[in-house]
Short mmCIF file of C-alpha atoms in Angstrom, two decimals:
data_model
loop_
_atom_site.label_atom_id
_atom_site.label_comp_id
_atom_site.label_asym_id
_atom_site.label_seq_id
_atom_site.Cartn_x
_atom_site.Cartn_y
_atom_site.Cartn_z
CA UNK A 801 0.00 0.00 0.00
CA UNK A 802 2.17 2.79 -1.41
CA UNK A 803 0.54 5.84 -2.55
CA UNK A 804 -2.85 5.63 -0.82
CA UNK A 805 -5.79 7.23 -1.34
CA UNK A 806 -6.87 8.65 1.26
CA UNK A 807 -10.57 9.67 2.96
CA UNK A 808 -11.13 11.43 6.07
CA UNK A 809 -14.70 11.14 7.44
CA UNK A 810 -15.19 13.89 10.54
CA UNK A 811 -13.11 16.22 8.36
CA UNK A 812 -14.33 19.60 9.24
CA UNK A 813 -14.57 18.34 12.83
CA UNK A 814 -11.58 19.00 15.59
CA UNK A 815 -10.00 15.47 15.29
CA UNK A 816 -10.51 15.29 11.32
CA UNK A 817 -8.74 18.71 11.06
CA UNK A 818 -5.38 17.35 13.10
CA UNK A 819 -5.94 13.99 10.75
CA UNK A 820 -5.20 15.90 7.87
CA UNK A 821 -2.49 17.98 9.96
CA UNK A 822 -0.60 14.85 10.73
CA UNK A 823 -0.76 13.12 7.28
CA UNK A 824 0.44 16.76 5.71
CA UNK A 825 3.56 16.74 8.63
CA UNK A 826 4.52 13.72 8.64
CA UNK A 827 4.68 13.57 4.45
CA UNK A 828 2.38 9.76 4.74
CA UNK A 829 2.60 8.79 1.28
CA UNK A 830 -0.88 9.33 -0.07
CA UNK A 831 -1.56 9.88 -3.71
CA UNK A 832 -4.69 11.90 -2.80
CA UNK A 833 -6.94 13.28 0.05
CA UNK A 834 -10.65 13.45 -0.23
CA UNK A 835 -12.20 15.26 3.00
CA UNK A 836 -15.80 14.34 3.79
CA UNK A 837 -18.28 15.77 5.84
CA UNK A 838 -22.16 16.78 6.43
CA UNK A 839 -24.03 17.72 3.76
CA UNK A 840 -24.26 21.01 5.07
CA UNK A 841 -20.58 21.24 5.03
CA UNK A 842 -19.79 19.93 1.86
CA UNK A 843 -18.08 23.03 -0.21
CA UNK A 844 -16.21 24.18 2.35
CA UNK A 845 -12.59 24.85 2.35
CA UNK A 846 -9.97 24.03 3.97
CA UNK A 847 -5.87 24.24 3.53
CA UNK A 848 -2.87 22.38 4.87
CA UNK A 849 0.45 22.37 3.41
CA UNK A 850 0.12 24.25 0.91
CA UNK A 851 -3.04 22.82 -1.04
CA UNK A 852 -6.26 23.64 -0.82
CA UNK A 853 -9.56 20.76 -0.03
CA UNK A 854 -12.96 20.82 -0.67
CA UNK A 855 -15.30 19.11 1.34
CA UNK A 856 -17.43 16.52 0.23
CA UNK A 857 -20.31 15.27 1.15
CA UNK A 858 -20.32 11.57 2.92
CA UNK A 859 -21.78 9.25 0.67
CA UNK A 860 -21.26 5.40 -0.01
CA UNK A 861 -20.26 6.20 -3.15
CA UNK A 862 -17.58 8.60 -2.07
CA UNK A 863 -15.87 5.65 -0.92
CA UNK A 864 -15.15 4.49 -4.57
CA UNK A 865 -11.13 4.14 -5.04
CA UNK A 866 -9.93 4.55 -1.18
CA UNK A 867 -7.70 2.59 0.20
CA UNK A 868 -7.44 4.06 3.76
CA UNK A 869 -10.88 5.93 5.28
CA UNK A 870 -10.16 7.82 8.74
CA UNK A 871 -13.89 8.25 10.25
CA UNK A 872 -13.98 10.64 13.21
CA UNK A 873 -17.67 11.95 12.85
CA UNK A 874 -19.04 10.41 15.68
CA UNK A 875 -20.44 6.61 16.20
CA UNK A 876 -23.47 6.92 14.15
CA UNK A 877 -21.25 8.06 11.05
CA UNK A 878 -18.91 5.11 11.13
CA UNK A 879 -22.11 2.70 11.43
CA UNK A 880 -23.71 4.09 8.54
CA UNK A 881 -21.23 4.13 6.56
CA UNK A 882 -17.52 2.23 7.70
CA UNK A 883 -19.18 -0.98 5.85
CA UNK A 884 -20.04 0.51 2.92
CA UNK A 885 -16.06 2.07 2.58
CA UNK A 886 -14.83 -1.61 3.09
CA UNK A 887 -17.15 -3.06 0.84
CA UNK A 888 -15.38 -0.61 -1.84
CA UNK A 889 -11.53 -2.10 -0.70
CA UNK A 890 -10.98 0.56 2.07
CA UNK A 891 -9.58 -0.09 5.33
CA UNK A 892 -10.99 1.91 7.56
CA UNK A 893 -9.43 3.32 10.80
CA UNK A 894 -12.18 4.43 13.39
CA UNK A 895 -11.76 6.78 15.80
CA UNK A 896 -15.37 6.43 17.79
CA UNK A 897 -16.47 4.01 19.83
CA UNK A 898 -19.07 2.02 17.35
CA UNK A 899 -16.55 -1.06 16.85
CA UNK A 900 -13.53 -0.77 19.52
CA UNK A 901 -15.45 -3.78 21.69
CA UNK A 902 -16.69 -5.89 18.39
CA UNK A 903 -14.25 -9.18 18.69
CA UNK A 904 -13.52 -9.15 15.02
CA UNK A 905 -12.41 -5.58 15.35
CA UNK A 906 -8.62 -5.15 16.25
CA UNK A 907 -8.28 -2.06 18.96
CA UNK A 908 -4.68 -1.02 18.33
CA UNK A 909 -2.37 1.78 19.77
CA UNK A 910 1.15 0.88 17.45
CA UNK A 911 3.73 0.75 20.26
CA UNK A 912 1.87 -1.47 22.29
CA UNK A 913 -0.14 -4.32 20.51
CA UNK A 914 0.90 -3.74 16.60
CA UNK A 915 0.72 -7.31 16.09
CA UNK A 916 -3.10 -6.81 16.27
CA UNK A 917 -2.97 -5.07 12.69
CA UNK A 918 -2.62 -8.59 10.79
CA UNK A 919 -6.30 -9.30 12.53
CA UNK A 920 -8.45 -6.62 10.63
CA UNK A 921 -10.98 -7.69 8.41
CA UNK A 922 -11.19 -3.76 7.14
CA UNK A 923 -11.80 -2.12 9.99
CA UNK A 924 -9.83 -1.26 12.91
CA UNK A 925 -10.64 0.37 16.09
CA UNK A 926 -8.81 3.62 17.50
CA UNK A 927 -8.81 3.48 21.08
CA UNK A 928 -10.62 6.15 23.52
CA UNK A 929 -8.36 8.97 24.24
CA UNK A 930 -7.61 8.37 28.04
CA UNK A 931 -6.52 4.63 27.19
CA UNK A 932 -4.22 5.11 24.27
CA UNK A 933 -2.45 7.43 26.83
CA UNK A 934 -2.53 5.42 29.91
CA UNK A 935 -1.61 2.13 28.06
CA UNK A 936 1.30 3.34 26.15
CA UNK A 937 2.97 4.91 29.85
CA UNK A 938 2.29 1.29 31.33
CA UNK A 939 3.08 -1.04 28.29
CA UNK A 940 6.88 -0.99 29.10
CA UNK A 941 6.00 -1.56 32.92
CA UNK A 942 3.87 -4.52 32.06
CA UNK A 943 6.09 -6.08 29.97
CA UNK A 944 9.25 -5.64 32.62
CA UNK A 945 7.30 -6.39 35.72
CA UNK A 946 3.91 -7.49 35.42
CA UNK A 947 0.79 -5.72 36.28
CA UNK A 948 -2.44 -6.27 37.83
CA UNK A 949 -3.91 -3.70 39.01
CA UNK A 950 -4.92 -0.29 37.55
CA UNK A 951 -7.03 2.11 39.66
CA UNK A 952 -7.25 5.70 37.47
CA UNK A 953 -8.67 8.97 37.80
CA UNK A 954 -8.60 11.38 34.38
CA UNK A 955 -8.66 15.25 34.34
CA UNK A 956 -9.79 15.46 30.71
CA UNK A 957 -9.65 18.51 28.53
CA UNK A 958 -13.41 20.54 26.77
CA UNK A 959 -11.62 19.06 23.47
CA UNK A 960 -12.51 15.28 23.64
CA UNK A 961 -16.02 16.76 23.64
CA UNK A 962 -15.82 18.51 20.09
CA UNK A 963 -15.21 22.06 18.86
CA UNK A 964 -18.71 23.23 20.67
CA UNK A 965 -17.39 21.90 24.20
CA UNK A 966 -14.17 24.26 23.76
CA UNK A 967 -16.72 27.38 22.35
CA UNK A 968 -18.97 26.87 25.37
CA UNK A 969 -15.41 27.27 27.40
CA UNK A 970 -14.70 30.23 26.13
CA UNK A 971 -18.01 32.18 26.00
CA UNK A 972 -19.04 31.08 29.94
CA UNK A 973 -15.38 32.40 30.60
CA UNK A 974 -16.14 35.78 28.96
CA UNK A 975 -19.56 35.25 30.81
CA UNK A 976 -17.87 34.79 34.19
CA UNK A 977 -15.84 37.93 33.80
CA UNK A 978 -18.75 39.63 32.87
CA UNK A 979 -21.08 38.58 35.95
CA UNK A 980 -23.58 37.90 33.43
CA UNK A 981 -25.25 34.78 33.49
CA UNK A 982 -23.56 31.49 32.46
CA UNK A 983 -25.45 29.47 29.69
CA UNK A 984 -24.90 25.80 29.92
CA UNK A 985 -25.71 23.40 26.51
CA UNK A 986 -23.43 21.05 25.74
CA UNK A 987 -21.53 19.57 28.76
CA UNK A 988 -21.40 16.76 30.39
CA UNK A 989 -23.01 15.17 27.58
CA UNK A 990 -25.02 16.66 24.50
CA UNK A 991 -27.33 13.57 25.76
CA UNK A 992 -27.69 14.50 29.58
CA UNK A 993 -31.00 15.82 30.76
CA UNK A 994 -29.13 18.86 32.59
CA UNK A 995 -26.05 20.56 31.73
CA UNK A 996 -23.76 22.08 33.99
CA UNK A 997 -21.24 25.07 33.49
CA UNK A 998 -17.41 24.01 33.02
CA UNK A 999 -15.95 27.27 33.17
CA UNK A 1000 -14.36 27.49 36.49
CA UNK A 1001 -15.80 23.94 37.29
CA UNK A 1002 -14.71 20.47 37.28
CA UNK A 1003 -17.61 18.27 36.38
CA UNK A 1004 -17.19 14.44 37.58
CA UNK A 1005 -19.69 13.07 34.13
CA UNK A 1006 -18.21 12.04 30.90
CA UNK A 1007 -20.89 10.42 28.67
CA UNK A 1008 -23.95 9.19 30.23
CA UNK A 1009 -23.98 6.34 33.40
CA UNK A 1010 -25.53 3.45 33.17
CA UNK A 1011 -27.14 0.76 35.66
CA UNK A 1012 -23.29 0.07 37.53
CA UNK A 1013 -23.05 3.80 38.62
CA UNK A 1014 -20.36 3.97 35.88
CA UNK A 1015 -20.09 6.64 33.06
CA UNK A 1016 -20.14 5.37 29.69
CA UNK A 1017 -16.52 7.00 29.17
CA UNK A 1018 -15.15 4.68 32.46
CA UNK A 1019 -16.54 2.23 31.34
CA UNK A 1020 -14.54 2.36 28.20
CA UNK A 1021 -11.38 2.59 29.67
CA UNK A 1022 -12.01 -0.23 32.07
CA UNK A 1023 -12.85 -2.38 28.71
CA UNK A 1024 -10.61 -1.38 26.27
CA UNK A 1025 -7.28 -1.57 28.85
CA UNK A 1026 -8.28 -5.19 28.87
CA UNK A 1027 -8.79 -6.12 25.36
CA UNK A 1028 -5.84 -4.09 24.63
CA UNK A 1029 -3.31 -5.78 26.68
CA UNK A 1030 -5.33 -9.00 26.14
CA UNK A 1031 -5.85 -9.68 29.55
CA UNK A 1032 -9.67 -9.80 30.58
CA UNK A 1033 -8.64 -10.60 34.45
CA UNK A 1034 -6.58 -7.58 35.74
CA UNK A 1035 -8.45 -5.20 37.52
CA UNK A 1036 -9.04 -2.11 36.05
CA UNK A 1037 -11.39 0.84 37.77
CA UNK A 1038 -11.84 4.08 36.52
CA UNK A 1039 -12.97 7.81 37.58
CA UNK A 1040 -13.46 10.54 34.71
CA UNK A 1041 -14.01 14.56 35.53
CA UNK A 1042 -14.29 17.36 32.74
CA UNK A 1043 -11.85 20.21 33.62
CA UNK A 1044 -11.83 23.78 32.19
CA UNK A 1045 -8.72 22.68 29.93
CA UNK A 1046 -9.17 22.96 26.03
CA UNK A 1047 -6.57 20.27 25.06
CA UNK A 1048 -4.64 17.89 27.47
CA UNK A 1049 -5.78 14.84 28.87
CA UNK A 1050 -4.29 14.58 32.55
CA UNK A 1051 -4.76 11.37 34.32
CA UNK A 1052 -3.48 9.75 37.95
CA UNK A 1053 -2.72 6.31 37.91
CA UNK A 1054 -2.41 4.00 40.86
CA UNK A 1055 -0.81 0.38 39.51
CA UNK A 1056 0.39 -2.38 41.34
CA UNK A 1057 3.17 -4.55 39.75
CA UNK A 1058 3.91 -8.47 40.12
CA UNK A 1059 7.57 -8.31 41.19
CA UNK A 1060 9.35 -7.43 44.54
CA UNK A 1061 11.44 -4.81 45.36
CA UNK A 1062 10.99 -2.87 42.59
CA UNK A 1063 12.53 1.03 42.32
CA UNK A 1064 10.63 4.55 41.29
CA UNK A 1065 13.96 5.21 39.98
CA UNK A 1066 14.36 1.65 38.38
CA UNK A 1067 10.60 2.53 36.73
CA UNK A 1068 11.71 6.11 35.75
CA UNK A 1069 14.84 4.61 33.96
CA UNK A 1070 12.61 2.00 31.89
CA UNK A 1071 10.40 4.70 30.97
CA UNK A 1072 13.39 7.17 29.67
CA UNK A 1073 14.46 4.97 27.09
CA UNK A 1074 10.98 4.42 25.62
CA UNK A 1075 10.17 6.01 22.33
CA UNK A 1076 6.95 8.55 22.47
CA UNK A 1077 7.52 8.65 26.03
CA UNK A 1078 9.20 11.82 27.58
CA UNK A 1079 9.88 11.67 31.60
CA UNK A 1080 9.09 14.53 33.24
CA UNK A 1081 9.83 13.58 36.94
CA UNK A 1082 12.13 16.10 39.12
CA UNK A 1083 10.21 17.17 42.13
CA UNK A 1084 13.18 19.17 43.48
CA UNK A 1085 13.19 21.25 40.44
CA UNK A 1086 9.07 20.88 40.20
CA UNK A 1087 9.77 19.10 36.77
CA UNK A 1088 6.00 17.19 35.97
CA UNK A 1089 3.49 17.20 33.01
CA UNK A 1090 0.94 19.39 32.57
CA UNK A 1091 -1.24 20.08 29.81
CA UNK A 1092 -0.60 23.09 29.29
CA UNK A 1093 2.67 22.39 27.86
CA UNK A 1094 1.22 18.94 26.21
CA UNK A 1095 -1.12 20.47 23.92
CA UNK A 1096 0.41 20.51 20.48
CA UNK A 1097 2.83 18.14 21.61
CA UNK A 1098 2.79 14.22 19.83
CA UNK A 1099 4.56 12.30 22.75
CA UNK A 1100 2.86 10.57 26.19
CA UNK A 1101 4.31 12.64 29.26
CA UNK A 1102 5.20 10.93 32.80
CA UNK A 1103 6.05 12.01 36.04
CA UNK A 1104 5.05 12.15 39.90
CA UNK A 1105 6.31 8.62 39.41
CA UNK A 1106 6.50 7.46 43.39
CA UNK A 1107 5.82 4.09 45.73
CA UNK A 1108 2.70 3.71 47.03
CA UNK A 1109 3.32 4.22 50.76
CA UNK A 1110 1.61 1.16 52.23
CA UNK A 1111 1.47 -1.66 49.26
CA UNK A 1112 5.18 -2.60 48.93
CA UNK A 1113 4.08 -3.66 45.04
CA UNK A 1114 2.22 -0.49 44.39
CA UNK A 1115 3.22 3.43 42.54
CA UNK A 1116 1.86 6.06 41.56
CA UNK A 1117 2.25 7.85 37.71
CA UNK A 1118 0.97 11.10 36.28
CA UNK A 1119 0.40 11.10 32.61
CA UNK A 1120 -0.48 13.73 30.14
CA UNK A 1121 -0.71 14.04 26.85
CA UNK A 1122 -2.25 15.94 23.55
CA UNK A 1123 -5.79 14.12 23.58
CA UNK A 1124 -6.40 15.57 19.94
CA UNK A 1125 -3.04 14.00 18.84
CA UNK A 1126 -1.69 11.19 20.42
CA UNK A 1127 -4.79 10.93 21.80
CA UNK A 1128 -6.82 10.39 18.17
CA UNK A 1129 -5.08 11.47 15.34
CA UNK A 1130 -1.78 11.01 15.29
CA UNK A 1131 -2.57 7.36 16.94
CA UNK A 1132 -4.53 7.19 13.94
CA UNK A 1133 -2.20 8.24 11.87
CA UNK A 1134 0.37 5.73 13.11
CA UNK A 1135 -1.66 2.76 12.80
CA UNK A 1136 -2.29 3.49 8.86
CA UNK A 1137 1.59 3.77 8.63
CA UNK A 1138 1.91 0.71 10.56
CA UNK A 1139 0.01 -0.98 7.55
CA UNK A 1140 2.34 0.55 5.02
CA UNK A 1141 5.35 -0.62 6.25
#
């Protein structure tokens, strides 16, 4: 697959723009780019490096002459239509959660389960934002010394929530400032039956619960850590909150390890030498991620790394990282360049 042509489904939307972004950057060898949207945004323009796209309207037959379709338009999109681009010889690379959980689907984040790739059967799965993050810090640690246990609590960023979640941000900011009253539409969930300001707030809903007390979004991360790292018996809990952030996924990790005796600076040292990885861990010099400085950023950033103080197999991790990037698109990204090579 050498000179692709390429689709992107979502493309006017916050993840479809960095798709295109990422494929312009990091020169992926595609032959063409055909950006699809709404109807009501077909027409539209939009440039990166150097050319100029229109947008197209999604249709089956759109899908006529792909090889690789990103879809990033939301779960209902890639239902509709991720068949009917695989019936026409696409592979499609999904960035919602309509197939991450299907057993026939592979659910792939390249530096930790590539292997998965060989398993498609033209479609595979992007994982939720807060995993890919998460799992690509603790692959390493896995693989050196075991784990079992993953307890997790994420500070997550307006972004993962669309370009209306980071508008709403910014006019209930201006609204703050102003004393005049803050409108609330879109957060926690475009689906909840109230919505809650975020400006100023931290809001402890992402997605909608469901019988278990569980948000939709926890429950995702509890799921896909398994499948991802194939192992359906560790124990995996989750805890998601909406901060006033635009981009930056922040998340505290509690893990507990299989082997004795273990070191934070023996961890710290295995996670230095991992590509897409950058430490960030000097207390003394108050050296630690923060979004903030994540956001445009590709790589996974780790620090706070320390031993739980009363389970001798147990430590702590902070990890942040560009939820629009690593997070969806450049994952994305990666996994269609996986399939080149």
């Amino acid at each position: 697959m050498k000179n692709v042509n390429v689709a992107i489904v979502g493309a006017t939307g916050a993840v479809g723009t960095k798709i295109l972004e990422k494929l312009v950057e990091r020169n992926f060898p595609a032959k063409s780019i055909k950006l699809l949207a709404s109807k009501r945004s077909a027409g539209n323009e939009i440039k990166a490096g150097g050319n100029t796209y229109i947008v197209q309207e999604t249709t089956p037959e759109a899908f006529e002459g792909i090889d690789i379709a990103f879809f990033s338009a939301g779960g209902s999109i890639s239902e509709m239509f991720a068949h009917e681009a695989v019936k026409r010889g696409a592979v499609v690379i999904d960035n919602t959660s309509a197939f991450r959980m299907d057993k026939n689907t592979p659910l792939v984040v390249p530096e930790v389960n590539p292997k998965e790739l060989t398993k498609h059967s033209g479609i595979i799965a992007n994982p939720n934002c807060s995993t890919i993050q998460m799992v690509a810090a603790l692959k390493p640690i896995k693989d050196q010394y075991g784990l079992n246990r993953i307890i997790v609590s994420t500070y997550q960023a307006v972004s993962g929530a669309g370009v209306e979640a980071i508008d709403e941000l910014s006019e209930q900011s201006k609204q703050f400032s102003d004393r005049s009253e803050i409108q609330a539409e879109v957060l926690p969930s475009a689906s909840a039956k109230r919505h809650y300001p975020i400006a100023f707030n931290a809001i402890p809903q992402i997605d909608s619960f469901d019988e278990s007390g569980y948000t939709l979004e926890e429950l995702k991360m509890i799921n896909e850590t398994k499948k991802i790292f194939n192992d359906y018996e560790m124990s995996v809990a989750a805890t998601c909150v909406r901060l006033p952030v635009v981009s930056g996924h922040s998340e505290s990790v509690y893990i507990e390890i299989d082997q004795d005796n273990v070191t934070t600076s023996e961890i710290q040292a295995l996670l230095e030498k991992v590509p897409g990885i950058v430490l960030q861990d000097d207390p003394t010099a108050q050296l630690y991620p923060m979004p903030l400085y994540a956001e445009g950023r590709d790589e996974v950033f780790v620090g706070r790394i320390r031993k739980d103080l009363n389970h001798p197999k147990g430590f702590h991790l902070w990890v942040v990282s560009d939820n629009l990037l690593k997070g969806a698109a450049l994952n994305s990204v990666q996994i269609a360049e996986e399939l080149i090579n």
